[in-house]
XYZ file of C-alpha atoms in Angstrom:
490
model
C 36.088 40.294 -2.242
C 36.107 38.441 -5.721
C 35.583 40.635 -8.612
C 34.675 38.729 -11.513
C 35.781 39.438 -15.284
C 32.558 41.325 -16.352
C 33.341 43.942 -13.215
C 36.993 44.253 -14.052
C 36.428 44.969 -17.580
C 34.029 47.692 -16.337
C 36.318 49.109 -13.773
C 38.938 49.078 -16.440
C 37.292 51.158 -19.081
C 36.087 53.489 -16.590
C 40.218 53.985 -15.295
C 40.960 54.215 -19.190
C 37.917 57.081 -20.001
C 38.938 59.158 -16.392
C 43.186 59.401 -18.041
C 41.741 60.277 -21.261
C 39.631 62.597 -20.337
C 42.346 64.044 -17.600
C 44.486 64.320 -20.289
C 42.319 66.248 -22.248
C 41.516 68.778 -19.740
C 44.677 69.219 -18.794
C 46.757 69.518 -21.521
C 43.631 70.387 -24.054
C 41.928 72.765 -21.981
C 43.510 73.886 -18.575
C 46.844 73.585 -21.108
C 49.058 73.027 -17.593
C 52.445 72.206 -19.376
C 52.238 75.895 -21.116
C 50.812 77.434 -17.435
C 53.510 75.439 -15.216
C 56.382 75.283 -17.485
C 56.078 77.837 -20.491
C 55.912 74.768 -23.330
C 54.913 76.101 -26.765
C 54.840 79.866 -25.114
C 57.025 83.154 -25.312
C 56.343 86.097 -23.102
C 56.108 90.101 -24.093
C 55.762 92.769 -21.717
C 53.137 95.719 -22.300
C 54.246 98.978 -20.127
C 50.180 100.845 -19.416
C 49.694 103.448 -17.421
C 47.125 102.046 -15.540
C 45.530 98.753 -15.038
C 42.235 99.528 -16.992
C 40.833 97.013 -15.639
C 43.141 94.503 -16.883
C 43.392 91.341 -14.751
C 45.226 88.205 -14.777
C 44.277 85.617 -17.895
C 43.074 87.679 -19.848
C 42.584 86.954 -23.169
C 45.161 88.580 -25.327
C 44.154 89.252 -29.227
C 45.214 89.399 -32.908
C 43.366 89.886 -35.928
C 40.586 89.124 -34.040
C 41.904 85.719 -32.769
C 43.104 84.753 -29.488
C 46.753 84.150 -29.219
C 47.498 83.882 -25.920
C 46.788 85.063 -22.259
C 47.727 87.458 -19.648
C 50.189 85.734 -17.351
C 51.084 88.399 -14.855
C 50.140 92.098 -14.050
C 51.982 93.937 -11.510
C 53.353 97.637 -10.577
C 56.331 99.473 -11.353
C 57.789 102.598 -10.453
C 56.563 104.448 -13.463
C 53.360 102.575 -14.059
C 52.119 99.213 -14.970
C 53.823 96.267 -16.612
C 51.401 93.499 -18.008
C 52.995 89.773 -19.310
C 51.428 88.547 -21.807
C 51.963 84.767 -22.775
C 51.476 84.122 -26.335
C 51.850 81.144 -28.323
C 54.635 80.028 -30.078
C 54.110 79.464 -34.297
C 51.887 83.017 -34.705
C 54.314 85.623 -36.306
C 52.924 88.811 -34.758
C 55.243 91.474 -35.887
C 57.277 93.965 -33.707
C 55.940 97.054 -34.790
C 52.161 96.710 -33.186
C 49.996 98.448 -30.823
C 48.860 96.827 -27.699
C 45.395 98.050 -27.019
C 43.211 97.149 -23.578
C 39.571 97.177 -24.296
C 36.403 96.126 -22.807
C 34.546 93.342 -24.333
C 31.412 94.060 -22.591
C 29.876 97.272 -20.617
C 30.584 95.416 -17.309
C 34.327 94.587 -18.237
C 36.500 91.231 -19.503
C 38.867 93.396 -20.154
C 41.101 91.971 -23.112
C 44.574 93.356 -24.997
C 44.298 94.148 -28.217
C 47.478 93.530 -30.869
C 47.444 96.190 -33.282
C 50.017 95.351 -35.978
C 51.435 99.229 -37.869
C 52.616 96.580 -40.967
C 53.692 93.374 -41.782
C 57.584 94.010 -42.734
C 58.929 94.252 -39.413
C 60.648 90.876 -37.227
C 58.189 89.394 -35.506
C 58.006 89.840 -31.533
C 60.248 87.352 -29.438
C 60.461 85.874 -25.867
C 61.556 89.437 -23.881
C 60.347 92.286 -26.261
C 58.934 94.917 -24.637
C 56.019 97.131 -25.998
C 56.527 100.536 -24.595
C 53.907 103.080 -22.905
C 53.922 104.950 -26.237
C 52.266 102.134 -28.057
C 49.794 101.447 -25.891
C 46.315 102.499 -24.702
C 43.776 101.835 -21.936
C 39.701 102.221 -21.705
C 38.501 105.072 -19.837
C 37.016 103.614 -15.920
C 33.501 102.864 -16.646
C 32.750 104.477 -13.021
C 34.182 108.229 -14.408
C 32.534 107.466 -17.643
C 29.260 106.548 -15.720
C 29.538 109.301 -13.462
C 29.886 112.090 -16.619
C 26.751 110.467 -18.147
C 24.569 110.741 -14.745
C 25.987 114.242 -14.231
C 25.004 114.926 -17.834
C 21.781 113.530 -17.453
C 21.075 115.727 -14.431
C 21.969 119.011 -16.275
C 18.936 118.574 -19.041
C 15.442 119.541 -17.642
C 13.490 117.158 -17.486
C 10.828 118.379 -19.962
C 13.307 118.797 -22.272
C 13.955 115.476 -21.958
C 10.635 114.264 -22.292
C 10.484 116.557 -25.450
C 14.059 114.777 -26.656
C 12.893 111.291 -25.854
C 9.832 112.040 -27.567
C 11.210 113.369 -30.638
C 13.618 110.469 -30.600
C 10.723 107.659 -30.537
C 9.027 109.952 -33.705
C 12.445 110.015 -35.742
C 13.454 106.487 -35.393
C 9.795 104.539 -34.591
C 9.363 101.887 -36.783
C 12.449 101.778 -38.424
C 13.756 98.725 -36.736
C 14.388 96.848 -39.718
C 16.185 99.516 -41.146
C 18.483 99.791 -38.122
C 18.972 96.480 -38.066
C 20.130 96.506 -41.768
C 22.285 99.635 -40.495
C 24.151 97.609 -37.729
C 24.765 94.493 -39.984
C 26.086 96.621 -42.540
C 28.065 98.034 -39.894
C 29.561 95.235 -38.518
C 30.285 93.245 -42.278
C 32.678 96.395 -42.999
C 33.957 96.596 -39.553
C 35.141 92.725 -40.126
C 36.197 93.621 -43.716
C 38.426 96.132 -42.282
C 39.872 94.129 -40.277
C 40.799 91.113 -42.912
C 41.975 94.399 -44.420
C 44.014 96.230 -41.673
C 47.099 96.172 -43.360
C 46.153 98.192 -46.414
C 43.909 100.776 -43.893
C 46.722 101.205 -41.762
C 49.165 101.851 -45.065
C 46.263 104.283 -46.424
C 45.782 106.221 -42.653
C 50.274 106.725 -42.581
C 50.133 107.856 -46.527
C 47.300 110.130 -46.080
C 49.460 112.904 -44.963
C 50.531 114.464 -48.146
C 47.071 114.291 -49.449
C 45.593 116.009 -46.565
C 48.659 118.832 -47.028
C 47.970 118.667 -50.803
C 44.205 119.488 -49.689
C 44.766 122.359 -47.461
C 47.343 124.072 -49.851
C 44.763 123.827 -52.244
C 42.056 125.319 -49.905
C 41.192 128.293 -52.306
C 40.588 126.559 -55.511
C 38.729 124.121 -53.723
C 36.243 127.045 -52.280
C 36.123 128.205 -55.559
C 34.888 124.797 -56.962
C 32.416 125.049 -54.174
C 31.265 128.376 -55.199
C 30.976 127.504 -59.179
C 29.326 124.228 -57.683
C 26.782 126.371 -56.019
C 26.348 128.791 -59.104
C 25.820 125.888 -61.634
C 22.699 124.064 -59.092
C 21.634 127.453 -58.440
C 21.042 128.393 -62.400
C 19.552 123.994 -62.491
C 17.267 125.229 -59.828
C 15.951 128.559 -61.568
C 15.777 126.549 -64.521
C 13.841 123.442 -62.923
C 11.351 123.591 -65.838
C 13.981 123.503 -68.815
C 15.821 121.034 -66.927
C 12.933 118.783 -66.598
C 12.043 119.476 -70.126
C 15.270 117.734 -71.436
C 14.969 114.696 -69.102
C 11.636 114.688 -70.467
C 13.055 114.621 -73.660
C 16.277 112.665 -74.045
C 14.659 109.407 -74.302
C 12.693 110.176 -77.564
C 15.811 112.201 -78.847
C 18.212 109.212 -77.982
C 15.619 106.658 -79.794
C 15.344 109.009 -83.021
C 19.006 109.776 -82.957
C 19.075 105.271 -82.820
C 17.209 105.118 -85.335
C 19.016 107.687 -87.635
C 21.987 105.602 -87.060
C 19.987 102.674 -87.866
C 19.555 104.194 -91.391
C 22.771 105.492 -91.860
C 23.900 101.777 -90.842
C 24.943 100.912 -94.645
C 26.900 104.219 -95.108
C 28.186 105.444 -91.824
C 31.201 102.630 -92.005
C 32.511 103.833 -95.571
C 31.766 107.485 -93.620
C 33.886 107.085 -90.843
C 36.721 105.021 -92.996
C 36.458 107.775 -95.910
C 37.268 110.276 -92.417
C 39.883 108.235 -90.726
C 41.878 108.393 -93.545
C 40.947 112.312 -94.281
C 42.059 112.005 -89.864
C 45.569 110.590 -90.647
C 46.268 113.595 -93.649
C 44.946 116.135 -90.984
C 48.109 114.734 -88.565
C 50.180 115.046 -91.373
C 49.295 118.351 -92.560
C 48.388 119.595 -88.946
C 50.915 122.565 -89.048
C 49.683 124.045 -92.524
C 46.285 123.435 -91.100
C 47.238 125.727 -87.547
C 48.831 128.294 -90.023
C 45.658 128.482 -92.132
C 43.466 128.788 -89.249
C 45.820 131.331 -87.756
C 45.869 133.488 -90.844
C 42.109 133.423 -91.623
C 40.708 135.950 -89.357
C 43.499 138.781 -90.798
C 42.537 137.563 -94.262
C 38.815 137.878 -92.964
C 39.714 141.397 -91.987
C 41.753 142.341 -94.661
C 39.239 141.281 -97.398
C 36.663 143.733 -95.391
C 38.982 146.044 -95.782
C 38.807 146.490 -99.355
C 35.480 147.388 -99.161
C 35.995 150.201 -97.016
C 37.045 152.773 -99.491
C 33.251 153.163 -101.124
C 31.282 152.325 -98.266
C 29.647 155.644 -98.104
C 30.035 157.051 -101.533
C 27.086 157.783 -104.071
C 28.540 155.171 -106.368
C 26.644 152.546 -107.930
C 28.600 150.117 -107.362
C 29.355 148.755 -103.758
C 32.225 146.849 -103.881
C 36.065 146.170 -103.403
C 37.955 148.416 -106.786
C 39.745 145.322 -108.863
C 42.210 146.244 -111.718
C 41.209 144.477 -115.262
C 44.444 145.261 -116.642
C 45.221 142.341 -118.775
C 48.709 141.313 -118.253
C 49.543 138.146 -121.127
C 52.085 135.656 -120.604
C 53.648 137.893 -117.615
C 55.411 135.657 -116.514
C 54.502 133.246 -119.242
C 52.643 129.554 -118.682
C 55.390 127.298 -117.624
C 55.163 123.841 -120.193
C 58.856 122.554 -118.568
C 58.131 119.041 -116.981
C 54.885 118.307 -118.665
C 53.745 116.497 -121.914
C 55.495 118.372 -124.971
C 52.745 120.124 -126.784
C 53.252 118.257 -129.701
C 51.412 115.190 -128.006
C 49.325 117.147 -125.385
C 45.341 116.025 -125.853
C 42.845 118.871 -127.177
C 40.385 120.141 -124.896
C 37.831 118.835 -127.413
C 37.799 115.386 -126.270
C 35.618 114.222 -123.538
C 36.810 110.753 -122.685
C 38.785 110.170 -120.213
C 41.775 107.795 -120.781
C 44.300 106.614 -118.285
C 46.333 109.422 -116.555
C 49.981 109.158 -118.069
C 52.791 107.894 -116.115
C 55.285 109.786 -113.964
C 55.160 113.276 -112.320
C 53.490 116.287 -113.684
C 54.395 119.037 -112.688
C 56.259 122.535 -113.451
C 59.755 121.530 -113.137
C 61.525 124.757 -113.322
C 64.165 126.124 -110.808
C 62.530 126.823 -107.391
C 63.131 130.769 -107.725
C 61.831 130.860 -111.224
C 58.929 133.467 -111.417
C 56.708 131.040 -113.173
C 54.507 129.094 -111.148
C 55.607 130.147 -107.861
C 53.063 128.206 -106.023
C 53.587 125.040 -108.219
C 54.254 121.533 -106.927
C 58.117 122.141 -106.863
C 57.543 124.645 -103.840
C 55.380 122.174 -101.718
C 56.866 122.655 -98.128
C 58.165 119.277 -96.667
C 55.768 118.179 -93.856
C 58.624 115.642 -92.254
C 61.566 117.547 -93.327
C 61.387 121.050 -92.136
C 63.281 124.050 -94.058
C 62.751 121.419 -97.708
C 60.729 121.818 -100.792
C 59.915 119.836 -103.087
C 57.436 118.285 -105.463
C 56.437 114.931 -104.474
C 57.001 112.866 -100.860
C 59.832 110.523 -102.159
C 62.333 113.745 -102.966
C 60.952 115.103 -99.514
C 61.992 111.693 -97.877
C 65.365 111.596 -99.726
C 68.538 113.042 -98.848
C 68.706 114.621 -103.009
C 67.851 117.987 -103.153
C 65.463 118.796 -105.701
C 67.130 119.449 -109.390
C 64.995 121.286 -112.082
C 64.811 120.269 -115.821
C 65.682 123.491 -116.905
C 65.557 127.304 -116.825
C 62.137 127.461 -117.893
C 62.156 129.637 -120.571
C 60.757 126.070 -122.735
C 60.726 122.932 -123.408
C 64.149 121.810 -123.941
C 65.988 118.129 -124.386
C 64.502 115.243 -125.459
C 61.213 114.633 -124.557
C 62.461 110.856 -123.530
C 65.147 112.021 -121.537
C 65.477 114.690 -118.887
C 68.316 116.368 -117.441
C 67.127 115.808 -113.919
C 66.330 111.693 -114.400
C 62.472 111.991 -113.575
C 60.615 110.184 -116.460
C 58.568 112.474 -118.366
C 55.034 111.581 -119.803
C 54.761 109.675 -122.670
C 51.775 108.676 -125.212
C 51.334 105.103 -125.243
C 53.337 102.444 -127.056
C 51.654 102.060 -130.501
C 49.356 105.391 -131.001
C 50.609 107.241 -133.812
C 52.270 110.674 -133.658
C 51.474 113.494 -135.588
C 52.768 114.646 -139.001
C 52.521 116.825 -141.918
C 49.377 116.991 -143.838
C 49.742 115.476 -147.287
C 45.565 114.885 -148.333
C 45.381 113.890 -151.669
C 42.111 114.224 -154.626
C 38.965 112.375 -153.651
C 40.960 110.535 -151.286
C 40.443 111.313 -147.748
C 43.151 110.675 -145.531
C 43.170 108.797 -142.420
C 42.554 111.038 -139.729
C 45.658 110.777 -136.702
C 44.682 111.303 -133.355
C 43.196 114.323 -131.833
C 45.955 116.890 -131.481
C 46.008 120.348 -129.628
C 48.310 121.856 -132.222
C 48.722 120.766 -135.691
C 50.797 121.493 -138.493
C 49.125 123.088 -141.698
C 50.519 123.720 -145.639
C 51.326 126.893 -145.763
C 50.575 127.158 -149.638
C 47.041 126.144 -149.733
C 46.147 126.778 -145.866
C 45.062 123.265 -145.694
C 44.987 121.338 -141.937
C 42.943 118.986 -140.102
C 41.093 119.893 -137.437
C 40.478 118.208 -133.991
C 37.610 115.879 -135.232
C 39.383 114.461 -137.456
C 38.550 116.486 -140.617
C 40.477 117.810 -143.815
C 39.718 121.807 -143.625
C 41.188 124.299 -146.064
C 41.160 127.785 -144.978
C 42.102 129.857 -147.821
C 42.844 132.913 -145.999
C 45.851 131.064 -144.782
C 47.450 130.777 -147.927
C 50.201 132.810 -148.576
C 49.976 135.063 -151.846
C 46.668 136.572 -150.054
C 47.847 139.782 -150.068
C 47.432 142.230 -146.451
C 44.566 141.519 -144.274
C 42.203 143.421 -143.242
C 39.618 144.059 -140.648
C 36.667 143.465 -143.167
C 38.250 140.343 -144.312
C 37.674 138.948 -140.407
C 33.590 139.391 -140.921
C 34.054 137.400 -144.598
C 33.355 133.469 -143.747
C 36.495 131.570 -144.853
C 35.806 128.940 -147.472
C 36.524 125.239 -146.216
C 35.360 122.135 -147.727
C-alpha cells in the first residue's frame, strides 16, 4: 500500500494531536505522576471516628479551594484513619481543623481544613491531625429517620393548619427571601476571606463573656431603667410627638439666630476663650468661691433672723454706723506721692502711669489686708504676692516700708520696683507767689496745694487764684457762726 504525502501529513498531525492531548489528560487532568508516584504531593493523616461517608478521592478543602484529594481511607483499631494527598506549594498551617461535610443532601462527602491561625508551621509529609480536631456529618439515614418520625408525631390537621399558616406568613415574599439568601451567602463568603480575624474574635471572646456575666446585675438594672425611660416615652406619646413635631422649626430659628449673631458670635466666643483660659488658671479660687457661697447664702439669712417677727418697722439685718476714721488709716506706700496725685476734678483720661500700683506695705501690716500684696500665687502654692512675675520668681516679696507713710525718695524705692512718675516735661507744683493785676500761670491740676498762710491765698483745681480770708492768720478764734458767713474770694 502506497501512502502518498498528503495522507502522511494527515496521519502525522493526527499522531501529534492524540500525544498532546494524552499528555494533557494525563498529566493535566487524571494528574498520574502525582497518583502513581506522589510528584508535587505530601500526605497528612486525619484520625475520624467514623467514615461519614467519606470515600476515596475526595476532594479535600481550604479556604474554600481545593488542595488536594483523599488518597486512602481505611480502619484502625480505635477508629478511622483517612490520607489525604495535598499539594505541595499551599502553606496550610498545623494548627487546623479537619472537618467532613456533605456538599449536597445525597452526599460527595468532602474534608474541610479549618485553620485555628496563621502563626503556626505549616503541615508536612507525615503530620497527623488527631480525633480531637476533627468532626463528621451526622448519617443522613438517622437524620432522615428523626425527621419522618417527627413528622409522624404532628396531627395531621395541625399540619395542615402549620403549612397553611406558613404559605400566609411567607406568600409572596419571594423576592425578599431571595434578597435574604444572597445576603446570606455574600457574608458567609466574607467570613470566610475573613476567618482568621473570626476565629481570633470567637478564642478572645472569653473574658468578655465572663466580664458580661459578672456584670449580670447592673446590666438588669440597665434593662429595668431602659424599660422605665420607654415606658414614661410611651405615656407621654403626645409630648413626645409634639417635640419631633417641633425641632425642625426650633432648629431653623435657632439657624437663623446664629445667622444674625454671625458678625458677633466670633469676637463672643474669642472674648470667652480667653475669659476660658483665666477660669483654668483661677479654677481653685473659683471651687473655693463656689464652695463657700451657700454658707455665706445662709449666713447672710441669718442676720435677718433676729427681727423677723418683731413689731419693728424696720425688717432688716441690725448694721452698726459707728464711724471709725483712718482705723487703720488709708495706706499711700507704693503709690503716686500725693504731691503729684491728679484731683478728682478732672475728667480726662490720660495714659495710666508706668509701673505697679499697689499698697506696698509689709504683708502683716493691718492696712489693706486684702490689697494686691496678699494675692495668693495660683502656680506657686503657700506664696503671695502682688503681681505674676514675683509669683514666678524665686524673690520673696520685699515691702517699701512699714507703712506708717510715704517715705524715701519718690524716684527710688527701697525694694527696686519703679514707682509712678508724672511725665518728663509737666511741671511740678510750687508755692503761690500771684502778683497785682497780673494773673499767674495756672500749674497743673493738683489734689493738694500749698497756700500763703498770711493772706489765705491758693489756687484752686481749675486753675484759679482764690483768696480765702478766713485762712489768714491774725483772724482771731473761729466760730460756729463764722462757718454760715460766705468767705470773700476774688
Amino acid at each position: 500500500m502506497v501512502l502518498n504525502r498528503r495522507i502522511k501529513i494527515q496521519l502525522i498531525i493526527a499522531v501529534v494531536v492524540a500525544l498532546i492531548a494524552g499528555s494533557v489528560m494525563v498529566f493535566g487532568y487524571i494528574q498520574a505522576p502525582a497518583l502513581l508516584f506522589g510528584i508535587g504531593r505530601y500526605k497528612v493523616t486525619v484520625e475520624l471516628a467514623d467514615t461519614g461517608g467519606l470515600y476515596e478521592s475526595a476532594n479535600v478543602t481550604y479556604r474554600g479551594t481545593e488542595v488536594g484529594r483523599v488518597s486512602d481511607v481505611r480502619l484502625t483499631d480505635t477508629g478511622i484513619e483517612a490520607v489525604l494527598s495535598l499539594r505541595s506549594g499551599i502553606d496550610i498551617p498545623s494548627d487546623t481543623r479537619a472537618d467532613v461535610h456533605s456538599q449536597t443532601a445525597i452526599g460527595e462527602q468532602f474534608v474541610e481544613l479549618l485553620p485555628r491561625g496563621g502563626t503556626s508551621p505549616p503541615l508536612k509529609n507525615g503530620d497527623v491531625i488527631p480525633r480531637s480536631d476533627t468532626s463528621v456529618p451526622p448519617d443522613i439515614n438517622n437524620l432522615l429517620n428523626d425527621v419522618n418520625t417527627g413528622l409522624q408525631a404532628i396531627p395531621r390537621d395541625n399540619l395542615n393548619t402549620m403549612i397553611n399558616e406558613a404559605d400566609t406568613a411567607i406568600g409572596g415574599l419571594g423576592p425578599d427571601l431571595a434578597r435574604f439568601v444572597k445576603g446570606s451567602t455574600a457574608l458567609a463568603v466574607d467570613a470566610r476571606q475573613n476567618l482568621d480575624p473570626l476565629t481570633a474574635l470567637i478564642d478572645n471572646a472569653q473574658p468578655v463573656l465572663d466580664a458580661q456575666a459578672q456584670t449580670s446585675d447592673s446590666i438588669q438594672a440597665w434593662a429595668d431603667h431602659l424599660a422605665t425611660i420607654t415606658d414614661q416615652f410611651k405615656r407621654r406619646d403626645a409630648e413626645v410627638a409634639g417635640i419631633l413635631k417641633n425641632a425642625g422649626p426650633a432648629v431653623g430659628e435657632v439657624r437663623q439666630l446664629f445667622d444674625r449673631l454671625q458678625p458677633t458670635l466670633p469676637i463672643i466666643l474669642a472674648n470667652l476663650a480667653s475669659l476660658a483660659q483665666v477660669g483654668v488658671v483661677y479654677r481653685a479660687d473659683l471651687e473655693q468661691l463656689l464652695v463657700l457661697l451657700p454658707q455665706n447664702i445662709a449666713v447672710t439669712q441669718g442676720m435677718l433672723v433676729p427681727n423677723a417677727n418683731t413689731k419693728q418697722a424696720y425688717k432688716g439685718a441690725f448694721v452698726s454706723f459707728s464711724i471709725n476714721l483712718n482705723l487703720p488709716p488709708p495706706c499711700t506706700t507704693g503709690f503716686i506721692p500725693a504731691q503729684q496725685q491728679r484731683t478728682p476734678a478732672e475728667v480726662d483720661y490720660p495714659d495710666r502711669p508706668e509701673g505697679d500700683l499697689y499698697c506696698r506695705v509689709p504683708q502683716d501690716s493691718p492696712m489693706n489686708v486684702r490689697g494686691a500684696r496678699n494675692i495668693p500665687c495660683e502656680t506657686v502654692p503657700g506664696k503671695r504676692a502682688p503681681t505674676v512675675a514675683i509669683c514666678e520668681s524665686t524673690e520673696p516679696y520685699v515691702p517699701l516700708n512699714d507703712g506708717l507713710n510715704w517715705k524715701g525718695d519718690p524716684n527710688a524705692t527701697l525694694s527696686g520696683q519703679a514707682v509712678p512718675q508724672l511725665a518728663p516735661g509737666t511741671a511740678q507744683p510750687g508755692p503761690v507767689t500771684p502778683s497785682a493785676g497780673v494773673p499767674p500761670q495756672a500749674p497743673p491740676p493738683l489734689a493738694v496745694a500749698g497756700y500763703d498762710p498770711a493772706t489765705g491765698t491758693y489756687v484752686g483745681p481749675d486753675g484759679r487764684v482764690v483768696t480765702q480770708s478766713d485762712l489768714a492768720q491774725g483772724r482771731g478764734p473761729q466760730t460756729w457762726q463764722s462757718m454760715l458767713v460766705p468767705p470773700g474770694g476774688s
